[in-house]
Amino acid sequence: MRRGLLFLLLAGCAAAPRGDAPRPGAQPEQVVLYRDTVTVRFDDGQLCAVPREARSGGWSGRTVGCAHAWTARIAVPSERPRQSLARGGERVRLTGPDGTAIGYGPAPGV
């Protein structure tokens, strides 16, 4: 019984909306391209995702799971399960709420 209550309590905490407010001017710090998702970790610690819709080719979408309102355009999906990206390139283009766009491509040596 106690385990069940603890599980329900923890599940409720995990499902609760995050109260983290985005830091004005926060910038992407790490971008990882997966087959069906792009994840973006910002320099304020927030982790966002841009999921791929069920279709082939590139995709675009808005960040979810965080307080940042950025968009992403994925020109070339990854054939690998996971690929770290670095600034420079056009594989993924992130655009901030102020219109600033940053391109990302394969990290050197990858």
XYZ file of N, CA and C in Angstrom:
330
model
N 0.816 -1.193 0.000
C 0.000 0.000 0.000
C 0.864 1.263 0.000
N 1.884 1.264 0.847
C 2.747 2.435 0.923
C 3.473 2.679 -0.398
N 3.913 1.570 -1.039
C 4.590 1.714 -2.328
C 3.663 2.332 -3.361
N 2.417 1.903 -3.361
C 1.445 2.435 -4.313
C 1.243 3.925 -4.123
N 1.131 4.362 -2.859
C 0.967 5.789 -2.589
C 2.205 6.581 -2.990
N 3.378 6.007 -2.701
C 4.616 6.679 -3.085
C 4.707 6.802 -4.602
N 4.365 5.725 -5.305
C 4.387 5.754 -6.778
C 3.445 6.824 -7.305
N 2.224 6.908 -6.764
C 1.266 7.918 -7.207
C 1.784 9.332 -6.938
N 2.391 9.525 -5.793
C 2.944 10.830 -5.450
C 4.055 11.223 -6.425
N 4.970 10.286 -6.692
C 6.062 10.570 -7.620
C 5.547 10.790 -9.034
N 4.564 10.020 -9.449
C 3.991 10.195 -10.786
C 3.338 11.569 -10.904
N 2.672 12.008 -9.861
C 2.052 13.332 -9.876
C 3.085 14.441 -9.973
N 4.211 14.274 -9.299
C 5.268 15.278 -9.371
C 5.873 15.334 -10.774
N 6.063 14.165 -11.379
C 6.647 14.128 -12.720
C 5.705 14.732 -13.751
N 4.399 14.584 -13.542
C 3.425 15.092 -14.516
C 3.109 16.568 -14.303
N 3.506 17.119 -13.171
C 3.190 18.520 -12.886
C 3.938 19.435 -13.850
N 3.318 20.523 -14.280
C 3.995 21.439 -15.195
C 5.200 22.073 -14.528
N 6.225 22.308 -15.313
C 7.436 22.923 -14.785
C 7.202 24.402 -14.575
N 7.687 24.909 -13.476
C 7.535 26.318 -13.179
C 8.729 27.136 -13.642
N 9.663 26.483 -14.342
C 10.855 27.186 -14.790
C 10.494 28.225 -15.840
N 10.834 29.438 -15.565
C 10.618 30.499 -16.553
C 11.878 30.588 -17.408
N 11.728 30.823 -18.700
C 12.929 30.921 -19.525
C 13.728 32.169 -19.165
N 15.019 32.035 -19.166
C 15.873 33.187 -18.928
C 15.916 33.993 -20.216
N 15.617 35.268 -20.170
C 15.696 36.075 -21.387
C 17.086 35.972 -22.006
N 17.124 35.744 -23.292
C 18.395 35.658 -23.991
C 19.089 34.318 -23.894
N 18.431 33.315 -23.327
C 19.049 31.991 -23.229
C 19.355 31.472 -24.634
N 20.487 30.791 -24.771
C 20.953 30.302 -26.062
C 21.112 28.778 -26.040
N 20.930 28.139 -27.198
C 21.174 26.702 -27.267
C 22.628 26.396 -26.917
N 22.814 25.392 -26.085
C 24.150 25.002 -25.661
C 24.559 23.669 -26.272
N 23.585 22.771 -26.451
C 23.857 21.453 -27.018
C 22.671 21.037 -27.882
N 22.961 20.546 -29.089
C 21.914 20.094 -30.002
C 22.245 18.669 -30.413
N 21.268 17.777 -30.261
C 21.454 16.378 -30.633
C 20.316 15.977 -31.555
N 20.693 15.404 -32.697
C 19.725 14.952 -33.684
C 19.559 13.444 -33.560
N 18.335 13.018 -33.347
C 17.975 11.612 -33.345
C 17.155 11.355 -34.603
N 16.790 10.120 -34.850
C 16.000 9.816 -36.051
C 14.653 10.516 -36.046
N 14.034 10.629 -34.881
C 12.678 11.177 -34.808
C 12.538 12.382 -33.891
N 13.645 12.924 -33.421
C 13.599 14.034 -32.472
C 14.892 14.835 -32.546
N 14.781 16.108 -32.245
C 15.953 16.949 -31.990
C 15.817 17.399 -30.546
N 16.885 17.274 -29.762
C 16.864 17.807 -28.408
C 17.814 18.996 -28.344
N 17.395 19.994 -27.575
C 18.176 21.213 -27.429
C 18.285 21.525 -25.943
N 19.530 21.560 -25.440
C 19.764 21.984 -24.052
C 20.222 23.431 -24.115
N 19.526 24.281 -23.363
C 19.848 25.702 -23.333
C 20.818 25.997 -22.204
N 21.492 27.134 -22.289
C 22.486 27.488 -21.277
C 21.875 27.848 -19.929
N 20.541 27.874 -19.837
C 19.904 28.058 -18.531
C 19.469 26.714 -17.944
N 19.883 25.601 -18.594
C 19.609 24.264 -18.075
C 18.351 23.610 -18.609
N 17.518 24.335 -19.324
C 16.283 23.742 -19.827
C 16.575 22.829 -21.015
N 15.861 21.713 -21.066
C 15.989 20.747 -22.144
C 14.681 20.723 -22.920
N 14.769 20.965 -24.225
C 13.595 21.010 -25.098
C 13.713 19.923 -26.149
N 12.602 19.561 -26.727
C 12.585 18.584 -27.814
C 11.729 19.114 -28.955
N 12.068 18.693 -30.159
C 11.257 18.967 -31.348
C 11.005 17.607 -31.987
N 9.826 17.024 -31.733
C 9.548 15.687 -32.269
C 9.210 15.716 -33.750
N 9.525 14.623 -34.401
C 9.241 14.457 -35.834
C 7.847 13.879 -36.000
N 7.131 14.437 -36.949
C 5.824 13.879 -37.259
C 6.021 12.643 -38.125
N 5.004 11.825 -38.234
C 5.090 10.569 -38.976
C 5.099 10.823 -40.477
N 6.268 11.097 -41.011
C 6.432 11.262 -42.454
C 7.911 11.159 -42.778
N 8.216 11.036 -44.037
C 9.616 10.905 -44.427
C 10.192 12.280 -44.759
N 11.518 12.325 -44.880
C 12.189 13.579 -45.219
C 12.384 14.478 -44.011
N 12.732 15.721 -44.299
C 12.953 16.693 -43.232
C 11.655 17.083 -42.552
N 11.777 17.814 -41.467
C 10.592 18.268 -40.755
C 10.891 19.560 -40.023
N 9.868 20.169 -39.512
C 10.029 21.372 -38.704
C 8.996 21.341 -37.589
N 9.248 22.114 -36.569
C 8.314 22.167 -35.447
C 8.806 23.111 -34.383
N 8.034 23.196 -33.315
C 8.347 24.061 -32.176
C 8.861 23.210 -31.024
N 9.654 23.847 -30.171
C 10.163 23.149 -28.998
C 9.016 22.819 -28.048
N 9.107 21.656 -27.426
C 8.137 21.225 -26.426
C 8.893 20.733 -25.199
N 8.201 20.703 -24.071
C 8.797 20.188 -22.841
C 9.624 21.196 -22.075
N 9.575 22.454 -22.489
C 10.339 23.492 -21.811
C 9.621 24.827 -22.002
N 10.178 25.869 -21.424
C 9.537 27.183 -21.491
C 10.037 28.031 -22.666
N 10.957 27.505 -23.472
C 11.481 28.268 -24.604
C 10.604 28.074 -25.831
N 10.368 29.144 -26.571
C 9.524 29.099 -27.767
C 10.390 29.248 -29.009
N 11.202 28.250 -29.299
C 12.047 28.241 -30.481
C 11.438 27.316 -31.519
N 11.802 27.523 -32.771
C 11.392 26.607 -33.833
C 12.642 25.952 -34.409
N 12.437 24.794 -35.005
C 13.542 24.080 -35.631
C 13.108 23.609 -37.007
N 14.035 23.687 -37.941
C 13.836 23.119 -39.275
C 14.951 22.117 -39.480
N 14.578 20.865 -39.700
C 15.537 19.796 -39.901
C 15.557 19.491 -41.392
N 16.635 19.870 -42.059
C 16.725 19.706 -43.509
C 17.066 18.271 -43.884
N 17.951 17.658 -43.111
C 18.402 16.298 -43.405
C 18.259 15.459 -42.145
N 17.291 14.544 -42.096
C 17.145 13.679 -40.925
C 18.375 12.786 -40.746
N 18.564 12.324 -39.552
C 19.702 11.465 -39.250
C 19.381 10.016 -39.589
N 20.341 9.350 -40.165
C 20.230 7.902 -40.396
C 20.795 7.151 -39.200
N 21.508 7.865 -38.348
C 22.101 7.258 -37.156
C 21.152 7.429 -35.983
N 21.262 6.583 -34.983
C 20.377 6.716 -33.819
C 20.570 8.027 -33.063
N 21.818 8.544 -33.030
C 22.118 9.766 -32.275
C 23.287 10.480 -32.933
N 23.154 11.781 -33.131
C 24.235 12.556 -33.732
C 24.326 13.918 -33.059
N 25.469 14.174 -32.403
C 25.708 15.484 -31.803
C 26.008 16.481 -32.908
N 25.455 17.675 -32.779
C 25.660 18.719 -33.774
C 26.385 19.901 -33.149
N 27.081 20.647 -34.000
C 27.806 21.836 -33.561
C 27.350 23.032 -34.396
N 27.573 24.229 -33.871
C 27.219 25.439 -34.634
C 27.949 25.444 -35.963
N 27.212 25.890 -36.973
C 27.764 25.899 -38.322
C 27.125 24.767 -39.109
N 26.734 25.039 -40.296
C 26.072 24.017 -41.100
C 24.585 24.300 -41.202
N 23.919 23.493 -41.964
C 22.497 23.725 -42.210
C 21.644 22.477 -42.024
N 22.164 21.493 -41.331
C 21.371 20.282 -41.106
C 20.158 20.584 -40.234
N 20.377 21.377 -39.201
C 19.305 21.826 -38.313
C 19.435 23.335 -38.168
N 18.326 24.041 -38.311
C 18.309 25.497 -38.119
C 17.331 25.798 -36.998
N 17.848 26.407 -35.924
C 17.020 26.827 -34.798
C 16.759 28.322 -34.917
N 15.525 28.715 -34.700
C 15.156 30.132 -34.759
C 14.507 30.529 -33.448
N 15.055 31.557 -32.820
C 14.544 32.037 -31.542
C 13.323 32.916 -31.708
N 12.672 33.253 -30.611
C 11.486 34.088 -30.656
C 11.748 35.478 -31.237
N 12.996 35.927 -31.166
C 13.339 37.246 -31.712
C 13.720 37.183 -33.191
N 13.667 35.988 -33.799
C 13.985 35.821 -35.208
C 15.429 35.443 -35.496
N 16.271 35.420 -34.472
C 17.660 35.026 -34.648
C 17.735 33.552 -35.015
N 18.445 33.235 -36.094
C 18.577 31.850 -36.546
C 20.014 31.361 -36.388
N 20.163 30.120 -35.970
C 21.473 29.503 -35.770
C 21.446 28.156 -36.489
N 22.446 27.924 -37.354
C 22.535 26.663 -38.071
C 23.462 25.694 -37.361
N 23.143 24.398 -37.472
C 23.939 23.344 -36.848
C 24.211 22.244 -37.853
N 25.392 21.646 -37.739
C 25.773 20.537 -38.601
C 26.540 19.521 -37.795
N 27.000 18.449 -38.444
C 27.754 17.415 -37.717
C 28.945 18.020 -36.983
N 29.136 17.561 -35.755
C 30.260 18.036 -34.957
C 31.554 17.529 -35.592
N 32.645 18.278 -35.486
C 33.925 17.845 -36.057
C 34.304 16.462 -35.533
N 34.778 15.639 -36.446
C 35.208 14.300 -36.065
C 34.069 13.306 -35.945
N 32.863 13.738 -36.319
C 31.710 12.835 -36.211
C 31.198 12.498 -37.590
